[in-house]
Coordinates of C-alpha atoms and ligand atoms in Angstrom, one line a residue:
M1 CA -0.8 160.5 36.1
D2 CA -3.3 157.8 37.0
K3 CA -6.8 158.7 38.0
L4 CA -9.5 156.9 39.7
L5 CA -13.1 156.9 38.5
I6 CA -15.9 156.1 41.0
R7 CA -19.6 155.8 40.4
G8 CA -21.4 156.5 43.7
R9 CA -24.2 155.3 45.8
E10 CA -23.5 151.7 45.7
R11 CA -24.2 149.7 48.8
L12 CA -21.0 147.7 49.8
S13 CA -20.8 144.3 51.6
G14 CA -18.2 141.7 52.3
T15 CA -14.7 141.5 53.8
I16 CA -11.7 143.9 53.3
P17 CA -8.2 142.5 54.3
I18 CA -6.2 145.1 56.3
S19 CA -2.6 145.6 55.3
G20 CA 0.4 146.1 57.5
S21 CA 1.0 149.5 58.9
K22 CA 2.9 152.0 56.9
N23 CA 3.8 154.3 59.8
A24 CA 5.1 151.4 61.8
V25 CA 7.3 149.7 59.0
L26 CA 9.1 152.9 57.9
P27 CA 11.1 153.3 61.1
M28 CA 11.6 149.6 61.4
M29 CA 13.2 149.7 58.1
A30 CA 15.5 152.5 59.3
A31 CA 16.2 150.6 62.4
S32 CA 17.7 147.6 60.4
L33 CA 20.7 149.9 60.0
L34 CA 21.5 149.6 63.8
T35 CA 23.1 146.2 63.1
R36 CA 24.8 144.1 60.4
G37 CA 23.2 141.1 58.9
L38 CA 19.8 140.0 57.4
T39 CA 16.7 141.5 59.0
T40 CA 13.2 140.2 57.9
I41 CA 10.0 142.2 58.2
R42 CA 6.7 140.5 57.5
N43 CA 3.2 141.8 56.8
V44 CA 4.7 144.9 54.9
P45 CA 2.3 146.8 52.7
D46 CA 3.2 147.1 49.1
L47 CA 3.3 151.0 49.0
V48 CA 5.2 153.7 47.2
D49 CA 6.5 154.9 50.7
V50 CA 7.9 151.4 51.4
H51 CA 9.7 151.4 48.0
T52 CA 11.0 154.9 48.6
M53 CA 12.5 153.9 52.0
S54 CA 13.9 150.7 50.4
N55 CA 15.7 152.8 47.8
V56 CA 17.2 155.0 50.5
L57 CA 18.5 151.9 52.2
R58 CA 20.0 150.7 48.8
I59 CA 21.8 154.1 48.4
I60 CA 23.3 153.6 51.9
G61 CA 24.6 150.2 50.7
A62 CA 22.1 147.7 52.2
K63 CA 20.5 145.0 49.9
V64 CA 16.7 145.0 50.0
V65 CA 14.4 142.5 48.6
F66 CA 10.5 143.0 48.8
E67 CA 8.4 139.9 47.9
D68 CA 4.8 138.9 48.9
N69 CA 4.7 141.5 51.6
V70 CA 7.9 140.4 53.2
L71 CA 11.0 142.7 53.3
Q72 CA 14.5 141.3 53.6
I73 CA 17.1 143.9 54.4
D74 CA 20.9 142.8 54.3
T75 CA 23.0 145.4 56.0
E76 CA 26.2 143.2 56.1
T77 CA 28.0 145.6 53.7
F78 CA 26.3 149.0 54.1
N79 CA 28.8 151.9 54.1
Y80 CA 27.5 155.2 52.9
P81 CA 25.8 157.2 55.6
E82 CA 23.7 159.5 53.4
A83 CA 20.2 160.0 52.5
P84 CA 19.9 162.3 49.5
Y85 CA 17.5 165.1 48.9
D86 CA 15.7 163.7 45.9
L87 CA 14.5 160.8 48.0
V88 CA 13.9 162.8 51.3
R89 CA 11.7 165.2 49.5
K90 CA 9.5 162.5 48.3
M91 CA 8.9 161.2 51.8
R92 CA 9.7 163.0 55.1
A93 CA 10.0 159.6 56.9
T94 CA 13.3 158.9 55.1
Y95 CA 14.9 161.1 57.7
Y96 CA 14.5 158.2 60.1
V97 CA 17.9 156.8 59.0
L98 CA 19.6 159.7 60.6
A99 CA 19.6 158.2 64.2
P100 CA 20.6 154.6 63.2
L101 CA 23.5 155.9 60.9
L102 CA 24.8 158.1 63.7
A103 CA 24.5 155.5 66.4
H104 CA 26.1 152.7 64.2
M105 CA 28.3 154.6 61.8
K106 CA 29.2 157.5 64.1
K107 CA 28.1 159.9 61.3
A108 CA 25.2 160.8 59.0
K109 CA 24.3 163.2 56.4
V110 CA 20.5 163.5 55.8
S111 CA 18.6 166.0 53.7
L112 CA 16.1 168.2 55.6
P113 CA 12.7 166.9 54.7
G114 CA 11.6 170.1 52.8
G115 CA 11.6 173.5 54.6
C116 CA 14.1 174.1 57.4
V117 CA 14.7 172.9 60.9
I118 CA 11.8 174.9 62.5
G119 CA 10.0 175.6 59.2
P120 CA 6.9 173.6 57.9
R121 CA 7.1 170.1 59.2
P122 CA 10.1 171.0 61.5
V123 CA 12.6 168.6 62.9
D124 CA 13.9 170.7 66.0
Q125 CA 12.9 168.0 68.4
H126 CA 14.8 165.4 66.6
I127 CA 17.9 167.6 66.6
K128 CA 17.4 168.5 70.3
A129 CA 17.4 164.7 71.2
L130 CA 20.3 163.7 69.3
E131 CA 22.5 166.6 70.5
A132 CA 21.5 165.7 74.1
L133 CA 22.7 162.2 73.3
G134 CA 26.1 163.8 72.3
A135 CA 25.9 164.3 68.6
R136 CA 27.6 167.4 66.9
I137 CA 24.9 168.6 64.4
R138 CA 25.3 171.2 61.6
L139 CA 23.1 172.3 58.8
E140 CA 24.7 172.7 55.4
K141 CA 23.0 173.4 52.1
G142 CA 19.7 171.8 53.1
Y143 CA 21.4 168.8 54.8
I144 CA 21.7 167.7 58.4
I145 CA 25.3 166.7 59.1
A146 CA 25.8 164.8 62.2
D147 CA 28.7 163.0 63.9
A148 CA 29.4 161.5 67.4
E149 CA 32.4 159.5 68.4
E150 CA 30.2 158.0 71.1
L151 CA 26.5 158.6 72.2
H152 CA 25.9 158.7 75.8
G153 CA 22.6 158.1 77.8
C154 CA 20.8 161.3 79.1
E155 CA 17.5 162.6 80.1
I156 CA 15.3 164.2 77.3
F157 CA 12.1 166.1 77.9
F158 CA 10.4 166.8 74.5
D159 CA 8.9 170.4 74.1
L160 CA 6.0 168.8 72.3
V161 CA 4.8 165.3 71.4
S162 CA 6.4 164.1 68.2
V163 CA 6.1 160.6 66.7
G164 CA 9.3 161.0 64.7
A165 CA 11.3 162.6 67.3
T166 CA 10.3 159.9 69.9
A167 CA 11.2 157.2 67.3
Q168 CA 14.7 158.8 66.4
A169 CA 15.6 159.2 70.1
M170 CA 14.7 155.7 70.9
M171 CA 16.8 154.3 68.0
A172 CA 19.7 156.4 68.9
A173 CA 19.6 155.5 72.6
T174 CA 19.7 151.7 72.1
L175 CA 23.4 152.0 71.2
A176 CA 24.4 154.9 73.5
K177 CA 26.7 154.3 76.5
G178 CA 24.5 154.3 79.7
D179 CA 20.8 154.9 80.4
T180 CA 18.4 157.3 78.6
I181 CA 15.1 158.6 80.0
L182 CA 12.7 160.0 77.3
E183 CA 9.7 162.1 78.7
N184 CA 6.7 163.8 77.0
V185 CA 7.0 161.2 74.3
A186 CA 4.5 160.0 71.6
K187 CA 2.4 156.9 72.6
E188 CA 1.2 155.9 69.1
P189 CA 0.9 152.2 68.5
E190 CA 3.5 152.6 65.9
V191 CA 6.0 153.8 68.5
V192 CA 5.2 150.8 70.7
A193 CA 5.7 148.5 67.7
L194 CA 9.2 150.1 67.0
A195 CA 10.1 149.5 70.6
Q196 CA 9.1 145.8 70.3
F197 CA 11.0 145.5 67.0
L198 CA 14.2 147.1 68.6
S199 CA 13.7 144.8 71.6
S200 CA 13.7 141.8 69.3
M201 CA 17.0 142.9 68.1
G202 CA 18.4 142.9 71.7
A203 CA 17.6 146.5 72.7
K204 CA 16.7 147.1 76.4
I205 CA 13.5 149.4 76.3
K206 CA 10.7 149.8 78.6
G207 CA 7.7 152.1 78.9
A208 CA 6.9 152.5 75.2
G209 CA 3.3 153.5 75.0
S210 CA 3.4 155.5 78.3
D211 CA 4.7 159.0 79.1
I212 CA 8.3 157.8 80.0
I213 CA 10.4 155.5 78.0
E214 CA 13.6 154.1 79.5
I215 CA 16.3 152.6 77.5
K216 CA 19.5 151.0 78.5
G217 CA 22.3 151.3 76.0
V218 CA 23.8 148.1 74.7
E219 CA 27.1 147.2 72.8
Q220 CA 25.5 145.7 69.8
L221 CA 22.2 144.6 68.3
Q222 CA 21.4 141.6 66.3
P223 CA 19.2 141.3 63.1
T224 CA 15.6 140.1 63.7
D225 CA 12.6 138.4 62.1
F226 CA 9.5 140.5 63.0
T227 CA 5.9 140.7 62.0
N228 CA 4.5 144.3 61.4
I229 CA 1.3 145.4 63.1
P230 CA -2.0 146.1 61.0
D231 CA -2.5 149.7 59.8
R232 CA -4.9 151.4 62.1
I233 CA -5.5 154.3 59.7
E234 CA -6.2 152.0 56.7
T235 CA -8.6 150.3 59.1
G236 CA -10.3 153.5 60.1
T237 CA -10.6 154.6 56.5
Y238 CA -12.5 151.4 55.5
M239 CA -14.6 151.9 58.6
A240 CA -15.5 155.3 57.2
A241 CA -16.4 153.6 53.8
A242 CA -19.0 151.4 55.7
V243 CA -20.3 154.5 57.6
I244 CA -20.5 156.8 54.6
T245 CA -22.3 154.2 52.4
G246 CA -24.5 152.7 55.2
S247 CA -22.9 149.3 54.5
R248 CA -21.8 146.4 56.6
L249 CA -18.2 145.5 56.1
T250 CA -15.8 143.0 58.0
L251 CA -12.3 144.4 58.2
E252 CA -10.0 141.3 58.5
G253 CA -6.9 141.6 60.5
A254 CA -7.8 144.9 62.1
D255 CA -6.5 145.3 65.8
Q256 CA -9.4 146.9 67.7
K257 CA -7.1 147.8 70.7
N258 CA -5.3 150.4 68.6
I259 CA -8.5 152.0 67.1
K260 CA -10.6 152.6 70.4
T261 CA -11.0 156.4 69.7
I262 CA -11.9 155.8 66.0
I263 CA -14.5 153.1 67.0
R264 CA -15.9 155.6 69.6
K265 CA -16.3 158.3 67.0
M266 CA -17.9 155.9 64.4
R267 CA -20.4 154.9 67.2
E268 CA -21.1 158.5 67.8
V269 CA -22.2 159.1 64.2
G270 CA -24.4 156.0 64.4
A271 CA -22.3 153.0 63.3
T272 CA -22.5 149.7 65.1
V273 CA -18.9 148.2 65.6
K274 CA -18.2 144.8 67.0
T275 CA -15.1 142.6 67.4
V276 CA -15.3 139.3 65.3
K277 CA -13.0 136.3 65.2
N278 CA -10.5 137.7 62.8
G279 CA -11.0 141.5 63.0
I280 CA -13.9 143.8 63.4
E281 CA -17.3 144.3 61.8
V282 CA -18.8 147.8 61.0
A283 CA -22.3 148.6 60.1
G284 CA -23.0 152.1 58.8
P285 CA -26.2 153.9 59.9
S286 CA -29.1 154.8 57.7
V287 CA -28.8 158.5 58.8
I288 CA -25.3 159.8 59.9
K289 CA -25.4 161.9 63.1
P290 CA -23.2 165.0 63.4
T291 CA -20.5 165.1 65.9
D292 CA -17.4 167.1 66.8
I293 CA -13.8 166.1 66.2
H294 CA -10.6 167.2 68.1
T295 CA -7.3 165.8 66.7
H296 CA -4.4 165.3 69.2
P297 CA -1.6 162.8 69.9
F298 CA -2.6 159.2 70.8
P299 CA -4.8 158.1 72.4
A300 CA -6.9 161.1 71.2
F301 CA -8.5 161.1 67.8
P302 CA -5.6 160.7 65.1
T303 CA -5.0 163.6 62.7
D304 CA -4.5 161.0 59.9
M305 CA -8.3 160.3 60.2
Q306 CA -9.4 163.9 60.2
A307 CA -10.0 164.1 56.4
Q308 CA -12.0 160.9 56.2
M309 CA -14.2 162.1 59.2
M310 CA -14.7 165.3 57.3
A311 CA -16.1 163.4 54.3
I312 CA -18.5 161.5 56.6
L313 CA -19.7 164.6 58.4
S314 CA -20.2 166.3 55.0
V315 CA -23.2 164.1 54.6
A316 CA -24.4 163.9 58.2
D317 CA -27.8 165.2 59.5
G318 CA -26.6 168.5 61.1
R319 CA -23.6 170.6 61.8
S320 CA -20.2 169.4 63.0
V321 CA -17.0 171.2 64.0
I322 CA -13.6 169.7 63.4
T323 CA -10.6 171.1 65.2
E324 CA -7.2 170.1 63.9
G325 CA -4.7 170.0 66.9
I326 CA -1.7 168.7 65.1
Y327 CA -1.4 170.4 61.7
P328 CA -3.5 173.5 61.8
E329 CA -3.6 173.9 57.9
R330 CA -4.4 170.2 57.2
F331 CA -7.6 171.0 55.3
S332 CA -6.6 170.7 51.6
H333 CA -9.3 168.2 51.2
A334 CA -12.1 170.8 52.2
P335 CA -12.3 172.8 49.0
E336 CA -12.2 169.6 47.0
L337 CA -15.1 168.2 49.0
C338 CA -17.0 171.4 48.4
R339 CA -16.7 170.8 44.6
L340 CA -18.8 167.7 45.3
G341 CA -21.3 169.8 47.1
A342 CA -20.1 169.8 50.7
Q343 CA -20.7 172.9 52.8
I344 CA -17.5 173.5 54.8
V345 CA -16.2 176.7 56.1
I346 CA -12.5 176.9 57.5
E347 CA -11.7 179.3 60.3
D348 CA -8.1 179.1 61.6
N349 CA -7.7 175.4 62.7
K350 CA -11.4 174.7 62.7
A351 CA -13.6 173.3 59.9
L352 CA -17.4 174.0 60.3
V353 CA -19.2 171.3 58.4
T354 CA -22.9 171.5 57.6
G355 CA -24.2 168.2 56.4
V356 CA -26.0 168.0 53.1
H357 CA -28.4 165.4 51.8
K358 CA -26.3 164.5 48.9
L359 CA -23.1 165.0 47.1
E360 CA -22.7 165.3 43.2
G361 CA -19.9 163.4 41.4
A362 CA -17.2 165.8 39.8
S363 CA -13.6 165.9 39.0
V364 CA -11.4 166.6 42.1
M365 CA -7.7 166.8 42.8
A366 CA -5.9 164.5 45.4
S367 CA -3.4 166.4 47.5
D368 CA -1.9 164.7 50.6
L369 CA -2.4 161.1 51.3
R370 CA -5.4 161.3 53.7
A371 CA -7.1 164.1 51.7
S372 CA -7.2 161.6 48.8
A373 CA -8.8 159.0 50.9
A374 CA -11.4 161.5 51.8
L375 CA -12.3 162.1 48.2
V376 CA -12.5 158.4 47.5
L377 CA -15.0 158.2 50.5
A378 CA -17.1 161.1 49.2
G379 CA -17.0 159.5 45.6
L380 CA -18.5 156.4 47.1
V381 CA -21.6 158.2 48.2
A382 CA -21.9 161.1 45.5
D383 CA -24.5 160.9 42.9
G384 CA -23.0 160.0 39.5
E385 CA -19.3 159.8 38.7
T386 CA -16.4 161.3 40.6
E387 CA -13.0 161.5 38.9
I388 CA -9.9 161.8 41.3
L389 CA -6.8 163.1 39.7
R390 CA -3.2 162.7 41.0
V391 CA -3.8 159.4 42.6
Y392 CA -0.1 158.8 43.2
H393 CA -0.8 160.5 46.7
I394 CA -3.2 157.7 47.6
D395 CA -0.7 155.0 46.4
R396 CA 1.8 156.2 49.0
G397 CA -0.3 154.8 51.9
Y398 CA -3.2 152.6 50.6
E399 CA -2.3 149.2 49.3
K400 CA -4.7 148.0 46.2
I401 CA -7.4 150.5 47.3
E402 CA -9.4 150.1 44.1
E403 CA -9.2 146.3 44.3
K404 CA -10.1 146.2 48.0
L405 CA -13.2 148.5 47.5
A406 CA -14.3 146.9 44.1
A407 CA -14.2 143.5 45.8
V408 CA -16.9 144.7 48.3
G409 CA -19.2 146.1 45.5
A410 CA -17.8 149.7 44.8
Q411 CA -17.9 150.8 41.2
M412 CA -14.4 151.9 41.0
K413 CA -11.6 151.6 38.5
R414 CA -8.1 153.1 37.8
I415 CA -7.4 154.9 34.5
K416 CA -3.6 154.6 33.9
E417 CA -2.0 157.7 32.3
G418 CA -2.3 157.4 28.6
D419 CA -5.2 154.8 28.7
D420 CA -8.5 155.9 27.4
E421 CA -11.5 155.9 29.6
T422 CA -13.7 153.4 27.8
Ligands
LIG1 C1 3.9 161.0 61.9 O1 4.6 162.0 61.3 C2 3.1 160.3 60.9 N1 4.1 159.8 59.8 C3 2.1 161.2 60.3 O2 1.3 160.5 59.3 C4 1.2 161.7 61.4 O3 0.3 162.6 60.9 C5 2.1 162.3 62.5 O4 3.0 161.5 63.0 C6 1.2 162.8 63.7 O5 0.6 161.7 64.2 C7 4.8 158.8 60.0 O6 4.7 158.1 61.0 C8 5.7 158.3 58.8 P1 5.1 164.4 64.5 P2 5.7 162.9 62.1 O7 6.5 164.7 64.6 O8 6.5 162.0 63.0 C9 5.4 169.1 65.1 C10 0.4 159.9 57.3 O9 -0.7 160.5 56.8 N2 6.9 168.9 65.2 O10 4.3 163.6 65.6 O11 6.4 163.8 61.1 C11 4.9 168.9 63.7 O12 5.1 170.1 62.9 C12 1.3 160.8 57.9 O13 0.6 158.7 57.3 C13 7.7 169.9 65.6 O14 7.3 171.1 65.8 O15 4.7 163.9 63.0 C14 3.5 168.6 64.0 O16 2.8 169.9 64.2 C15 1.1 162.3 57.7 N3 9.1 169.7 65.7 C16 3.6 167.8 65.4 O17 4.8 168.2 65.9 C17 9.6 168.4 65.4 O18 10.8 168.2 65.6 C18 3.5 166.3 65.3 O19 4.4 165.9 64.4 C19 8.8 167.4 65.0 C20 7.4 167.7 64.9

């Protein structure tokens, strides 16, 4: 397994290009199954998760070509409505094919994404929405098996705000007979982008980004040529790099309207952030101020930036409290940050962070995607060398991270498995 070596305490400067959004493009890729023909998606990040989703589409029978950040998905001949366990277990988001296959092929067989319907990372809200639209769903040997002669419009009130369930319901409703009202929906920019993608295919959707989404079912959708939005979490991660190293960075292609809460928090810890012609410019403070973080659905502070904020607050001048409101156990980065000298105590869904003057480089283990990003950020500011193991986690969601950071002055390199470290 590859690892990253980082020599800390380097000041950064320059421009980092922001890639397309991972969490926007994955549902768009699934949505291409709602029609037959050639769909093109531009500004697609070159990520492991994108290749995993591409492989699922290939198994279903679509032809997928990815070149120069452009995806071409030909669904003319797809015919196998199934997403197998060995791919779904690699990436939960492959379950997104459930709704399009059901809506277009009238049947689907998709592996549960690890755990069970209401277990860790549950899908009960997805099931509730699809059953309300008329699907018959049964669970068999770890698979969700769904069929529906016809989907019909209805009113759905989600018990809790779920990005995935909102996306699935929206996709299924586009081809249902009649009108569908979705309430208590996710308002994330990635949901808005999916609605725009579906509308470009001929869907009739309004209200995405608000509390109520209305969808008028249509007979058929057409393939589209669509440009993906920039990745707001990648943007936030590189903002955090500027803050934690006290550097000035320009993030090219960043869309400041989707990161208002992240900008607010970076300013609270002392950064200056301004909109420039082709993105945003972030200047980190000489002393990082402590602050408190509460993660909740958009437009609140995103859970996908929680680990990155914990790295920043580990070297702030005072105590901070991080409350995780989405995934209460999402703290696997805390013990690894403590190996670098951070002082963090976890109590239920809260992390009490006491800032320290400096971190010491060490060997640490990447775990989930965003926890890995937090370790890279800590490595940038730690004294000496930090070795991050299991970086395949980071390759799932960050395109060319070591090239992007090395290009602005970070002392960072990847050691491929089997290479020696000289
Ligand atoms: C999306 O996951 C993102 N993934 C996640 O980003 C992100 O953390 C999450 O939304 C929250 O913003 C993609 O977009 C591919 P949810 P999703 O359904 O849709 C509970 C990253 O780092 N829930 O909004 O799976 C669930 O357990 C990834 O890029 C149910 O109880 O998240 C969680 O506590 C990690 N029942 C909460 O809702 C359900 O049926 C929010 O989950 C569905 C969800």
